[in-house]
Amino acid sequence: MKKEHMTVGAIREIAHRIYEMKLFGTIATEVKMPGQFLHILPSHQLQPLLRRPISISHVNQEEKELTIVFRREGEGTTLLANKTPGDTVDVLGPLGNGFQVEEVSAGDSVLIVGGGVGVPPLYDLARALKEREANVTTVLGFENKEAMFYEKAFQSFGEVFVSTVDGSIGTKGFVTDVIQEKNISFDRLYACGPVPMLKALETNYPEAVGSLSLEIRMGCGIGACFACVCHVQGDASGHDYRKVCSDGPVFPWREVVL
Amino acid sequence: MKKEHMTVGAIREIAHRIYEMKLFGTIATEVKMPGQFLHILPSHQLQPLLRRPISISHVNQEEKELTIVFRREGEGTTLLANKTPGDTVDVLGPLGNGFQVEEVSAGDSVLIVGGGVGVPPLYDLARALKEREANVTTVLGFENKEAMFYEKAFQSFGEVFVSTVDGSIGTKGFVTDVIQEKNISFDRLYACGPVPMLKALETNYPEAVGSLSLEIRMGCGIGACFACVCHVQGDASGHDYRKVCSDGPVFPWREVVL
Amino acid sequence: MTALRVELPGLDMKNPIMPASGCFGFGEEYAKFYDLNVLGAIALKAATHKPRFGNETPRVAETPAGMLNAIGLQNPGVEKIVSEKLPWLEQFETPLLANVAGSQVEDYVETATVLSQSGKVAALELNISCPNVKEGGIAFGTDPDLAAELTRRVKAVSDIPVYVKLSPNVTDIVVIAQAVEKAGADGLSMINTLTGMKIDINTGRPLIANETGGLSGPAIKPIAIRMIREVRRQTELPIIGMGGITSVEDVIEFFLAGADAVAVGTANFINPYICPTLIKELEEWMEAKGYHHLRDVKRKGGWA
Amino acid sequence: MTALRVELPGLDMKNPIMPASGCFGFGEEYAKFYDLNVLGAIALKAATHKPRFGNETPRVAETPAGMLNAIGLQNPGVEKIVSEKLPWLEQFETPLLANVAGSQVEDYVETATVLSQSGKVAALELNISCPNVKEGGIAFGTDPDLAAELTRRVKAVSDIPVYVKLSPNVTDIVVIAQAVEKAGADGLSMINTLTGMKIDINTGRPLIANETGGLSGPAIKPIAIRMIREVRRQTELPIIGMGGITSVEDVIEFFLAGADAVAVGTANFINPYICPTLIKELEEWMEAKGYHHLRDVKRKGGWA
Ligand SMILES: Cc1cc2nc3c(=O)[nH]c(=O)nc-3n(C[C@H](O)[C@H](O)[C@H](O)COP(=O)(O)OP(=O)(O)OC[C@H]3O[C@@H](n4cnc5c(N)ncnc54)[C@H](O)[C@@H]3O)c2cc1C
Ligand SMILES: Cc1cc2nc3c(=O)[nH]c(=O)nc-3n(C[C@H](O)[C@H](O)[C@H](O)COP(=O)(O)OP(=O)(O)OC[C@H]3O[C@@H](n4cnc5c(N)ncnc54)[C@H](O)[C@@H]3O)c2cc1C
Ligand SMILES: Cc1cc2nc3c(=O)[nH]c(=O)nc-3n(C[C@H](O)[C@H](O)[C@H](O)COP(=O)(O)O)c2cc1C
Ligand SMILES: Cc1cc2nc3c(=O)[nH]c(=O)nc-3n(C[C@H](O)[C@H](O)[C@H](O)COP(=O)(O)O)c2cc1C
Ligand code: FES
Ligand code: FES
């Protein structure tokens, strides 16, 4: 965990309002697992004030290179999207706990489900699982064809299915529709995306083994401010909690209340 | 008077923390007299919030080119100094009333006195007066040698004397010391610089004919907010006022209370 | 355009956007940039009974996402305003909201009387943030009884609706709102500036000659939104919302909080075209959302 | 380093800079970035008598040059804080200022008693911004009598100095400061957050689950500076100043306003190294100015 000015490498718009950016710096050498994230300061002025959490999509340790993929949403991600190669950005990272790939064995059937900007952290997860010789299937959900990205990238790890809300490509509907339609079975399930998607998966697969990654509004990003807590499932006291930034953002299924 | 995105041309540091910048746009074609100013928005973020008043130093109407010279002071001028050619800046201008060169006749002895970043608006004034065949003498005051600029530029209009507070170049002391030392006499006196300098001139030359240009903290820059008013000399009611932004920034000697 | 029409007491506005008092003078400067007829209304610079020079300079200072001002109610006095400023404004069909200030109740009453009788303004806006000289400097706007008394006295002399402009420098703004409502206010304007200070670290002295100034601009928007929502929950009075508006998203946020119209202050200094720009963008936003009336926006905020 | 030393009641600080309560947890996270011994003091996250989960999420939202938070005093309860958090902090020589919260007087008294008797904290900081459940939700910090009563009761059980942390959501902060001074407060912390709100224009609902949140960050600095100067003029009590500090210039501005030490809150989230950075920069600034003691800075602000 480190605060560093990383250097921006290539940046390109890979889908409608979706940007892929390379960042160079020693933070890359500290990444331990897929699913960790960066806390990025988009500006050195007092506005916007706070850092933005963005997942690490891919690490190249030798090149000290990180890849992030983000949607141009509000002020912060717009400033980020306007960076040009050679610019520096103030980055805190790597933060949080990611996906434990050690729990997967060769030959396991693994289903990876990503929705929208929940897709990026799953990229290095899929790669790692493929390396562990798991049978990887990926289901990616997007708003529409224009917003789709990385569906080709995931094909190098296994079969890929896509759903779009408007049906402009792939199955019309949600990721859960694809899984049912294609009758996909799995030993392990990994997911990242909007909470309604995660909830639908939890409802449909109440016994799922694996983990999910959560998004929540953050302050510090390092566990100090308690902005990002969530309840723990089955906690009778009501006081038990997990911090998404430092305990997560990746949690086993059914550990936290979605 | 217009709000426009002007294009930044050449920008260079011409003295310690002093930048000269070219700006292109139709505002250049609307400049009426030397001493008018621009109200420049240094950032499109909410911080820094307000525009910065910067004098027009030189106009090239055909090229639609303005020259400004400013000191990197705080947040706003630092952002401005970091612009690169091709960037655009949001400019409101030309604003205010400048120096009335029509009041000067051929052969008049004119003394131009500038202090620090009060020097820039005097540049096109000197040029205009020279064109009217006045005998121009210029006295420029700076903190020290490193902060000195434009002393050569003014030489094309007449004799130039310099004072520095630390004596690192020219006469040690203030502009008033130079005028006394060199025994400079004049029919008309034009000045721009810190208020203490203007006050010293007013005290030393209580009969001076000509005008001075004032600096004051501004809001709107166009006469609407009443941030920039000053008292009128000899006003018994106490209610009389001038707005520096729209009545000034240039006033005849002894019109306003310094 | 009809989708943006708003009818408030005295103010028949073709859209809900007006410049805020003190940030637009008496309109002359901005008329050089655009036709003032496009505005929903115009809140005029404060009028006092006697002419006032106001405070010494510097009168403004910049702060993070905000600014301080201590203009000190500089104005030529209500008589001159009526004789010299309002006639020029009569060329526009835009309703005028005349801001009234003073340091004792009598000042307000005198000023309100003159403005109301002028036949040139559509409504009054009582600026109750001014310190009451008789009561030892307590601002009218911080004491519910003083605020109510002032409202009552002005209502008694005014033939036109009276909006009371609330100060945010209070423990409980709802109490003040309810007090002036009971006293007969026809509407509320909120919020005025928060008292702040900036010290120049080079001199060790406050940067504003008056020492303190009023904080405006985006920095105060969350406070304005909170207060408007608090007050909206407790009163049916129309609310003209203001405090930090710079974008159409901000305008919408004010409606969602419970405002019925909005005023734009500081942003005029940044962009002289801000009011017409926001009017255009609001219309576009409503069209894109399929909203037919501002009521649809307010309904989304939970207000029927 | 000696030039930066400050001695306040209970707090022997090697420099005047501490992290603010709630923005630094119990120090563990920031200890991964630097040695906490460099800090002048540490203001701990609020402790309550019973454990609290706090509010639902989202608990934070960004605003222009500021942020809203409604954490809701999440903490494991004072017993666990004393048994599980304070022992770890004992490895540092830095004095601890324990923030105390509650919803009735008895809660504060219980919590203060436990903390005072723990022998592990140097002073208490009473967070009087919490709503008093018994008095129907009026915050202790907005009523001078409640604030004084609370101070008196806590002073009665505390062997260590008691700082009272003032709420800025009041009409007259001087009245509250004077009330707690009379009630025996050893010092003041100011300011806590201003109540604000942000509405999500996509949902029409407040962005913070709790609806309102506390506004902190640079946006509120002018209000903090104004209030500290107002209070400094009327009391001799030491003041720990806070509200929007992000730079060494801000730190100096607080001293010029009348603060005796400063706390840094929100800025820790932007730059985890902010406190050590400010300590270093303050020292450099003083050296460059030829100041030998913080008194020299305060003198420049008009305070002897
Ligand atoms: C652990 C984690 C990983 C993430 N990874 C990615 C990623 O890889 N790619 C990607 O595109 N997005 C990701 N997000 C979401 C991303 O943080 C937001 O889209 C971004 O913060 C929006 O900032 P903005 O300034 O553009 O938007 P604004 O709406 O202007 O932001 C205002 C404030 O709200 C916060 N905020 C707004 N939306 C979100 C959100 N969805 N989650 C958390 N905070 C939010 C911002 O951080 C900021 O503080 C992730 C979020 C989390 C918590
Ligand atoms: C009519 C006029 C013409 C000017 N012409 C020039 C010029 O040609 N070259 C030049 O270098 N400077 C000029 N100045 C001064 C220039 O406006 C300030 O240096 C500049 O605003 C500082 O902004 P900042 O953000 O760097 O400093 P900051 O200190 O961060 O500014 C904070 C706020 O204070 C205001 N402010 C700070 N210093 C001044 C000042 N001296 N005068 C007015 N407002 C100030 C800023 O505009 C801003 O609102 C002129 C000022 C006026 C009024
Ligand atoms: C320079 C300036 C002058 C102001 N003068 C007045 C005034 O005369 N009367 C008044 O009621 N409010 C006055 N205000 C307050 C504004 O009308 C408005 O309530 C406040 O600035 C908040 O809105 P904003 O953030 O959009 O500026 C003034 C504000 C500024 C910045
Ligand atoms: C996330 C967060 C949590 C806070 N928690 C507390 C708290 O528990 N007790 C308290 O007295 N103040 C609390 N505060 C207020 C800060 O201590 C400080 O007074 C305020 O944030 C202003 O300082 P700043 O602008 O530097 O953040 C909290 C502030 C923030 C941002
Ligand atoms: S974001 Fe601060 S604790 Fe998680
Ligand atoms: S700056 Fe607004 S009137 Fe001059």
mmCIF file of C-alpha atoms in Angstrom, chain A:
data_model
loop_
_atom_site.group_PDB
_atom_site.id
_atom_site.type_symbol
_atom_site.label_atom_id
_atom_site.label_comp_id
_atom_site.label_asym_id
_atom_site.label_seq_id
_atom_site.Cartn_x
_atom_site.Cartn_y
_atom_site.Cartn_z
ATOM 1 C CA MET A 1 0.000 0.000 0.000
ATOM 2 C CA LYS A 2 1.567 3.195 -1.178
ATOM 3 C CA LYS A 3 0.813 6.691 -2.360
ATOM 4 C CA GLU A 4 2.594 7.466 -5.570
ATOM 5 C CA HIS A 5 2.438 9.595 -8.678
ATOM 6 C CA MET A 6 1.919 7.043 -11.421
ATOM 7 C CA THR A 7 2.622 7.881 -15.032
ATOM 8 C CA VAL A 8 -0.178 7.582 -17.546
ATOM 9 C CA GLY A 9 0.607 5.399 -20.538
ATOM 10 C CA ALA A 10 -1.763 4.610 -23.381
ATOM 11 C CA ILE A 11 -5.357 5.649 -22.902
ATOM 12 C CA ARG A 12 -8.189 4.839 -25.278
ATOM 13 C CA GLU A 13 -11.972 4.773 -25.365
ATOM 14 C CA ILE A 14 -12.783 1.075 -25.818
ATOM 15 C CA ALA A 15 -16.566 1.449 -25.738
ATOM 16 C CA HIS A 16 -19.059 4.246 -25.308
ATOM 17 C CA ARG A 17 -17.695 6.312 -22.393
ATOM 18 C CA ILE A 18 -15.497 3.375 -21.315
ATOM 19 C CA TYR A 19 -11.763 4.122 -21.107
ATOM 20 C CA GLU A 20 -8.830 1.789 -20.760
ATOM 21 C CA MET A 21 -5.755 3.371 -19.217
ATOM 22 C CA LYS A 22 -2.260 2.131 -18.461
ATOM 23 C CA LEU A 23 -0.503 3.387 -15.351
ATOM 24 C CA PHE A 24 3.168 2.920 -14.552
ATOM 25 C CA GLY A 25 4.724 2.855 -11.098
ATOM 26 C CA THR A 26 5.878 0.691 -8.236
ATOM 27 C CA ILE A 27 2.347 0.181 -6.977
ATOM 28 C CA ALA A 28 2.122 -2.391 -9.782
ATOM 29 C CA THR A 29 4.746 -4.514 -8.058
ATOM 30 C CA GLU A 30 2.734 -4.646 -4.849
ATOM 31 C CA VAL A 31 -0.481 -6.059 -6.260
ATOM 32 C CA LYS A 32 -1.196 -9.364 -4.517
ATOM 33 C CA MET A 33 -4.409 -10.619 -6.054
ATOM 34 C CA PRO A 34 -6.987 -9.850 -8.712
ATOM 35 C CA GLY A 35 -9.808 -7.664 -7.428
ATOM 36 C CA GLN A 36 -7.701 -5.142 -5.552
ATOM 37 C CA PHE A 37 -8.283 -1.504 -6.364
ATOM 38 C CA LEU A 38 -6.673 1.911 -6.622
ATOM 39 C CA HIS A 39 -7.840 5.114 -4.976
ATOM 40 C CA ILE A 40 -7.155 7.811 -7.538
ATOM 41 C CA LEU A 41 -7.060 11.576 -7.024
ATOM 42 C CA PRO A 42 -8.426 13.090 -10.228
ATOM 43 C CA SER A 43 -7.231 16.645 -9.557
ATOM 44 C CA HIS A 44 -4.840 18.577 -7.374
ATOM 45 C CA GLN A 45 -7.325 21.379 -6.945
ATOM 46 C CA LEU A 46 -9.761 21.294 -4.056
ATOM 47 C CA GLN A 47 -12.580 20.319 -6.361
ATOM 48 C CA PRO A 48 -13.271 17.464 -6.914
ATOM 49 C CA LEU A 49 -11.952 16.809 -3.444
ATOM 50 C CA LEU A 50 -11.909 13.069 -2.898
ATOM 51 C CA ARG A 51 -10.198 10.095 -4.444
ATOM 52 C CA ARG A 52 -12.076 7.712 -6.749
ATOM 53 C CA PRO A 53 -11.899 3.940 -6.258
ATOM 54 C CA ILE A 54 -11.108 2.131 -9.511
ATOM 55 C CA SER A 55 -10.357 -1.582 -9.801
ATOM 56 C CA ILE A 56 -7.153 -2.956 -11.141
ATOM 57 C CA SER A 57 -7.985 -4.842 -14.291
ATOM 58 C CA HIS A 58 -4.594 -6.174 -15.214
ATOM 59 C CA VAL A 59 -1.085 -6.152 -13.761
ATOM 60 C CA ASN A 60 2.190 -6.521 -15.561
ATOM 61 C CA GLN A 61 4.645 -6.708 -12.706
ATOM 62 C CA GLU A 62 7.813 -6.667 -14.833
ATOM 63 C CA GLU A 63 6.749 -3.575 -16.727
ATOM 64 C CA LYS A 64 5.422 -2.041 -13.502
ATOM 65 C CA GLU A 65 2.273 -1.520 -15.470
ATOM 66 C CA LEU A 66 -1.336 -1.514 -14.333
ATOM 67 C CA THR A 67 -4.412 -1.461 -16.544
ATOM 68 C CA ILE A 68 -7.619 0.155 -15.377
ATOM 69 C CA VAL A 69 -10.923 0.436 -17.190
ATOM 70 C CA PHE A 70 -13.434 3.017 -16.143
ATOM 71 C CA ARG A 71 -16.615 4.682 -17.270
ATOM 72 C CA ARG A 72 -16.638 8.449 -17.719
ATOM 73 C CA GLU A 73 -19.338 9.190 -15.221
ATOM 74 C CA GLY A 74 -19.008 12.449 -13.344
ATOM 75 C CA GLU A 75 -16.362 15.053 -12.687
ATOM 76 C CA GLY A 76 -13.636 12.734 -11.440
ATOM 77 C CA THR A 77 -13.690 10.135 -14.177
ATOM 78 C CA THR A 78 -14.011 12.882 -16.788
ATOM 79 C CA LEU A 79 -10.794 14.481 -15.529
ATOM 80 C CA LEU A 80 -9.189 11.055 -15.599
ATOM 81 C CA ALA A 81 -10.398 10.402 -19.140
ATOM 82 C CA ASN A 82 -8.817 13.683 -20.220
ATOM 83 C CA LYS A 83 -5.339 12.694 -19.085
ATOM 84 C CA THR A 84 -2.776 12.192 -21.794
ATOM 85 C CA PRO A 85 0.212 9.851 -21.927
ATOM 86 C CA GLY A 86 3.022 11.208 -19.774
ATOM 87 C CA ASP A 87 0.712 12.919 -17.295
ATOM 88 C CA THR A 88 0.964 11.743 -13.719
ATOM 89 C CA VAL A 89 -1.855 10.839 -11.381
ATOM 90 C CA ASP A 90 -1.763 10.596 -7.612
ATOM 91 C CA VAL A 91 -2.658 7.014 -6.750
ATOM 92 C CA LEU A 92 -3.108 5.220 -3.442
ATOM 93 C CA GLY A 93 -2.880 1.466 -3.785
ATOM 94 C CA PRO A 94 -3.079 -1.396 -4.131
ATOM 95 C CA LEU A 95 -5.990 -1.456 -1.715
ATOM 96 C CA GLY A 96 -8.335 -4.070 -0.374
ATOM 97 C CA ASN A 97 -8.569 -7.807 -0.557
ATOM 98 C CA GLY A 98 -9.243 -9.444 -3.888
ATOM 99 C CA PHE A 99 -10.242 -12.848 -5.180
ATOM 100 C CA GLN A 100 -8.556 -15.900 -3.608
ATOM 101 C CA VAL A 101 -7.609 -17.904 -6.636
ATOM 102 C CA GLU A 102 -5.890 -20.528 -4.470
ATOM 103 C CA GLU A 103 -9.301 -21.970 -3.618
ATOM 104 C CA VAL A 104 -9.750 -23.076 -7.222
ATOM 105 C CA SER A 105 -8.280 -26.369 -8.463
ATOM 106 C CA ALA A 106 -7.475 -27.585 -11.958
ATOM 107 C CA GLY A 107 -10.573 -28.815 -13.719
ATOM 108 C CA ASP A 108 -13.036 -26.818 -11.601
ATOM 109 C CA SER A 109 -15.860 -25.270 -13.595
ATOM 110 C CA VAL A 110 -15.785 -21.608 -12.842
ATOM 111 C CA LEU A 111 -18.402 -19.080 -13.844
ATOM 112 C CA ILE A 112 -17.360 -15.440 -13.950
ATOM 113 C CA VAL A 113 -20.144 -12.881 -14.132
ATOM 114 C CA GLY A 114 -19.537 -9.214 -14.742
ATOM 115 C CA GLY A 115 -21.901 -6.311 -15.212
ATOM 116 C CA GLY A 116 -20.875 -2.985 -16.744
ATOM 117 C CA VAL A 117 -17.878 -1.451 -15.024
ATOM 118 C CA GLY A 118 -17.893 -4.499 -12.757
ATOM 119 C CA VAL A 119 -16.150 -6.343 -15.586
ATOM 120 C CA PRO A 120 -12.592 -4.942 -15.249
ATOM 121 C CA PRO A 121 -11.478 -6.602 -11.973
ATOM 122 C CA LEU A 122 -12.609 -9.963 -13.364
ATOM 123 C CA TYR A 123 -10.070 -9.836 -16.165
ATOM 124 C CA ASP A 124 -7.002 -10.763 -14.151
ATOM 125 C CA LEU A 125 -9.177 -13.153 -12.148
ATOM 126 C CA ALA A 126 -10.108 -15.058 -15.306
ATOM 127 C CA ARG A 127 -6.487 -15.077 -16.387
ATOM 128 C CA ALA A 128 -5.340 -16.449 -13.032
ATOM 129 C CA LEU A 129 -8.032 -19.119 -13.008
ATOM 130 C CA LYS A 130 -7.160 -20.162 -16.542
ATOM 131 C CA GLU A 131 -3.545 -20.470 -15.390
ATOM 132 C CA ARG A 132 -4.750 -22.752 -12.611
ATOM 133 C CA GLU A 133 -6.362 -24.828 -15.367
ATOM 134 C CA ALA A 134 -9.902 -24.198 -14.315
ATOM 135 C CA ASN A 135 -12.632 -24.337 -16.968
ATOM 136 C CA VAL A 136 -13.654 -20.731 -17.197
ATOM 137 C CA THR A 137 -16.990 -19.529 -18.564
ATOM 138 C CA THR A 138 -17.715 -15.804 -18.596
ATOM 139 C CA VAL A 139 -21.036 -13.993 -18.745
ATOM 140 C CA LEU A 140 -20.898 -10.260 -19.267
ATOM 141 C CA GLY A 141 -23.865 -7.942 -19.046
ATOM 142 C CA PHE A 142 -24.092 -4.450 -20.543
ATOM 143 C CA GLU A 143 -26.678 -1.784 -21.227
ATOM 144 C CA ASN A 144 -26.297 -2.101 -24.960
ATOM 145 C CA LYS A 145 -23.858 -2.951 -27.736
ATOM 146 C CA GLU A 146 -22.111 0.423 -27.561
ATOM 147 C CA ALA A 147 -21.294 -0.065 -23.900
ATOM 148 C CA MET A 148 -19.841 -3.536 -24.396
ATOM 149 C CA PHE A 149 -16.128 -4.149 -23.889
ATOM 150 C CA TYR A 150 -13.624 -6.924 -23.137
ATOM 151 C CA GLU A 151 -15.894 -9.697 -24.453
ATOM 152 C CA LYS A 152 -13.112 -10.664 -26.867
ATOM 153 C CA ALA A 153 -10.444 -10.398 -24.186
ATOM 154 C CA PHE A 154 -12.249 -12.940 -22.025
ATOM 155 C CA GLN A 155 -12.460 -15.392 -24.933
ATOM 156 C CA SER A 156 -8.806 -16.324 -24.405
ATOM 157 C CA PHE A 157 -9.838 -17.809 -21.046
ATOM 158 C CA GLY A 158 -12.891 -19.768 -22.139
ATOM 159 C CA GLU A 159 -16.371 -19.412 -23.489
ATOM 160 C CA VAL A 160 -17.988 -15.952 -23.260
ATOM 161 C CA PHE A 161 -21.679 -15.023 -23.319
ATOM 162 C CA VAL A 162 -23.083 -11.542 -23.379
ATOM 163 C CA SER A 163 -26.384 -10.029 -22.380
ATOM 164 C CA THR A 164 -27.605 -6.529 -23.087
ATOM 165 C CA VAL A 165 -30.586 -4.811 -21.557
ATOM 166 C CA ASP A 166 -31.842 -3.697 -24.964
ATOM 167 C CA GLY A 167 -30.872 -6.885 -26.776
ATOM 168 C CA SER A 168 -28.678 -4.986 -29.231
ATOM 169 C CA ILE A 169 -26.160 -7.813 -28.907
ATOM 170 C CA GLY A 170 -26.179 -11.195 -27.175
ATOM 171 C CA THR A 171 -29.135 -12.304 -25.084
ATOM 172 C CA LYS A 172 -31.698 -9.606 -24.377
ATOM 173 C CA GLY A 173 -32.004 -9.170 -20.637
ATOM 174 C CA PHE A 174 -29.723 -9.706 -17.690
ATOM 175 C CA VAL A 175 -26.779 -11.963 -16.956
ATOM 176 C CA THR A 176 -29.072 -14.274 -15.020
ATOM 177 C CA ASP A 177 -31.142 -14.783 -18.171
ATOM 178 C CA VAL A 178 -28.046 -15.868 -20.083
ATOM 179 C CA ILE A 179 -27.000 -18.301 -17.397
ATOM 180 C CA GLN A 180 -30.440 -19.913 -17.465
ATOM 181 C CA GLU A 181 -30.781 -19.815 -21.224
ATOM 182 C CA LYS A 182 -27.383 -21.379 -21.792
ATOM 183 C CA ASN A 183 -27.888 -23.741 -18.888
ATOM 184 C CA ILE A 184 -24.479 -22.988 -17.463
ATOM 185 C CA SER A 185 -23.429 -25.055 -14.473
ATOM 186 C CA PHE A 186 -20.438 -24.307 -12.288
ATOM 187 C CA ASP A 187 -18.518 -25.319 -9.189
ATOM 188 C CA ARG A 188 -17.531 -21.774 -8.375
ATOM 189 C CA LEU A 189 -19.085 -18.422 -9.050
ATOM 190 C CA TYR A 190 -17.275 -15.065 -9.127
ATOM 191 C CA ALA A 191 -19.105 -11.850 -9.795
ATOM 192 C CA CYS A 192 -18.744 -8.110 -9.874
ATOM 193 C CA GLY A 193 -21.360 -5.591 -10.925
ATOM 194 C CA PRO A 194 -24.327 -3.590 -9.725
ATOM 195 C CA VAL A 195 -25.914 -4.701 -6.458
ATOM 196 C CA PRO A 196 -29.193 -5.796 -8.123
ATOM 197 C CA MET A 197 -27.152 -8.170 -10.284
ATOM 198 C CA LEU A 198 -25.311 -9.569 -7.288
ATOM 199 C CA LYS A 199 -28.592 -9.958 -5.406
ATOM 200 C CA ALA A 200 -30.184 -11.810 -8.314
ATOM 201 C CA LEU A 201 -27.226 -14.193 -8.425
ATOM 202 C CA GLU A 202 -27.373 -14.746 -4.686
ATOM 203 C CA THR A 203 -31.096 -15.506 -4.923
ATOM 204 C CA ASN A 204 -30.739 -17.834 -7.907
ATOM 205 C CA TYR A 205 -27.680 -19.669 -6.549
ATOM 206 C CA PRO A 206 -28.116 -19.722 -2.780
ATOM 207 C CA GLU A 207 -25.435 -22.364 -2.386
ATOM 208 C CA ALA A 208 -22.865 -20.717 -4.637
ATOM 209 C CA VAL A 209 -19.228 -21.087 -3.676
ATOM 210 C CA GLY A 210 -16.794 -18.348 -4.645
ATOM 211 C CA SER A 211 -17.008 -14.637 -4.125
ATOM 212 C CA LEU A 212 -18.373 -11.318 -5.231
ATOM 213 C CA SER A 213 -16.934 -7.825 -5.373
ATOM 214 C CA LEU A 214 -18.854 -4.830 -4.019
ATOM 215 C CA GLU A 215 -19.024 -1.181 -4.946
ATOM 216 C CA ILE A 216 -19.858 1.437 -2.369
ATOM 217 C CA ARG A 217 -19.167 5.120 -1.796
ATOM 218 C CA MET A 218 -15.871 5.536 0.008
ATOM 219 C CA GLY A 219 -13.971 8.117 1.965
ATOM 220 C CA CYS A 220 -10.459 7.104 2.978
ATOM 221 C CA GLY A 221 -10.285 3.780 1.100
ATOM 222 C CA ILE A 222 -8.011 2.320 3.780
ATOM 223 C CA GLY A 223 -10.321 1.397 6.648
ATOM 224 C CA ALA A 224 -10.161 4.529 8.802
ATOM 225 C CA CYS A 225 -13.369 6.457 8.182
ATOM 226 C CA PHE A 226 -16.100 3.807 8.309
ATOM 227 C CA ALA A 227 -17.836 5.212 5.234
ATOM 228 C CA CYS A 228 -17.984 1.857 3.496
ATOM 229 C CA VAL A 229 -19.276 -0.662 5.994
ATOM 230 C CA CYS A 230 -21.855 -3.292 5.295
ATOM 231 C CA HIS A 231 -23.806 -5.624 7.540
ATOM 232 C CA VAL A 232 -22.842 -9.252 8.021
ATOM 233 C CA GLN A 233 -25.393 -11.918 7.129
ATOM 234 C CA GLY A 234 -26.874 -13.708 10.124
ATOM 235 C CA ASP A 235 -25.480 -11.193 12.602
ATOM 236 C CA ALA A 236 -27.898 -11.086 15.513
ATOM 237 C CA SER A 237 -26.210 -8.224 17.396
ATOM 238 C CA GLY A 238 -26.606 -5.787 14.520
ATOM 239 C CA HIS A 239 -23.135 -4.422 15.311
ATOM 240 C CA ASP A 240 -21.066 -6.715 13.190
ATOM 241 C CA TYR A 241 -19.725 -5.223 9.990
ATOM 242 C CA ARG A 242 -17.217 -5.475 7.194
ATOM 243 C CA LYS A 243 -15.414 -2.565 5.589
ATOM 244 C CA VAL A 244 -15.630 -2.830 1.823
ATOM 245 C CA CYS A 245 -12.370 -0.928 1.353
ATOM 246 C CA SER A 246 -10.143 -2.973 3.621
ATOM 247 C CA ASP A 247 -11.992 -6.231 4.368
ATOM 248 C CA GLY A 248 -13.307 -6.361 0.795
ATOM 249 C CA PRO A 249 -14.184 -5.301 -1.821
ATOM 250 C CA VAL A 250 -14.269 -9.069 -2.470
ATOM 251 C CA PHE A 251 -16.313 -11.190 -0.059
ATOM 252 C CA PRO A 252 -17.382 -14.848 -0.099
ATOM 253 C CA TRP A 253 -21.006 -15.315 -1.117
ATOM 254 C CA ARG A 254 -23.402 -14.739 1.769
ATOM 255 C CA GLU A 255 -20.836 -13.137 4.063
ATOM 256 C CA VAL A 256 -22.221 -9.627 3.785
ATOM 257 C CA VAL A 257 -25.711 -8.245 3.344
ATOM 258 C CA LEU A 258 -26.119 -6.933 -0.179
#
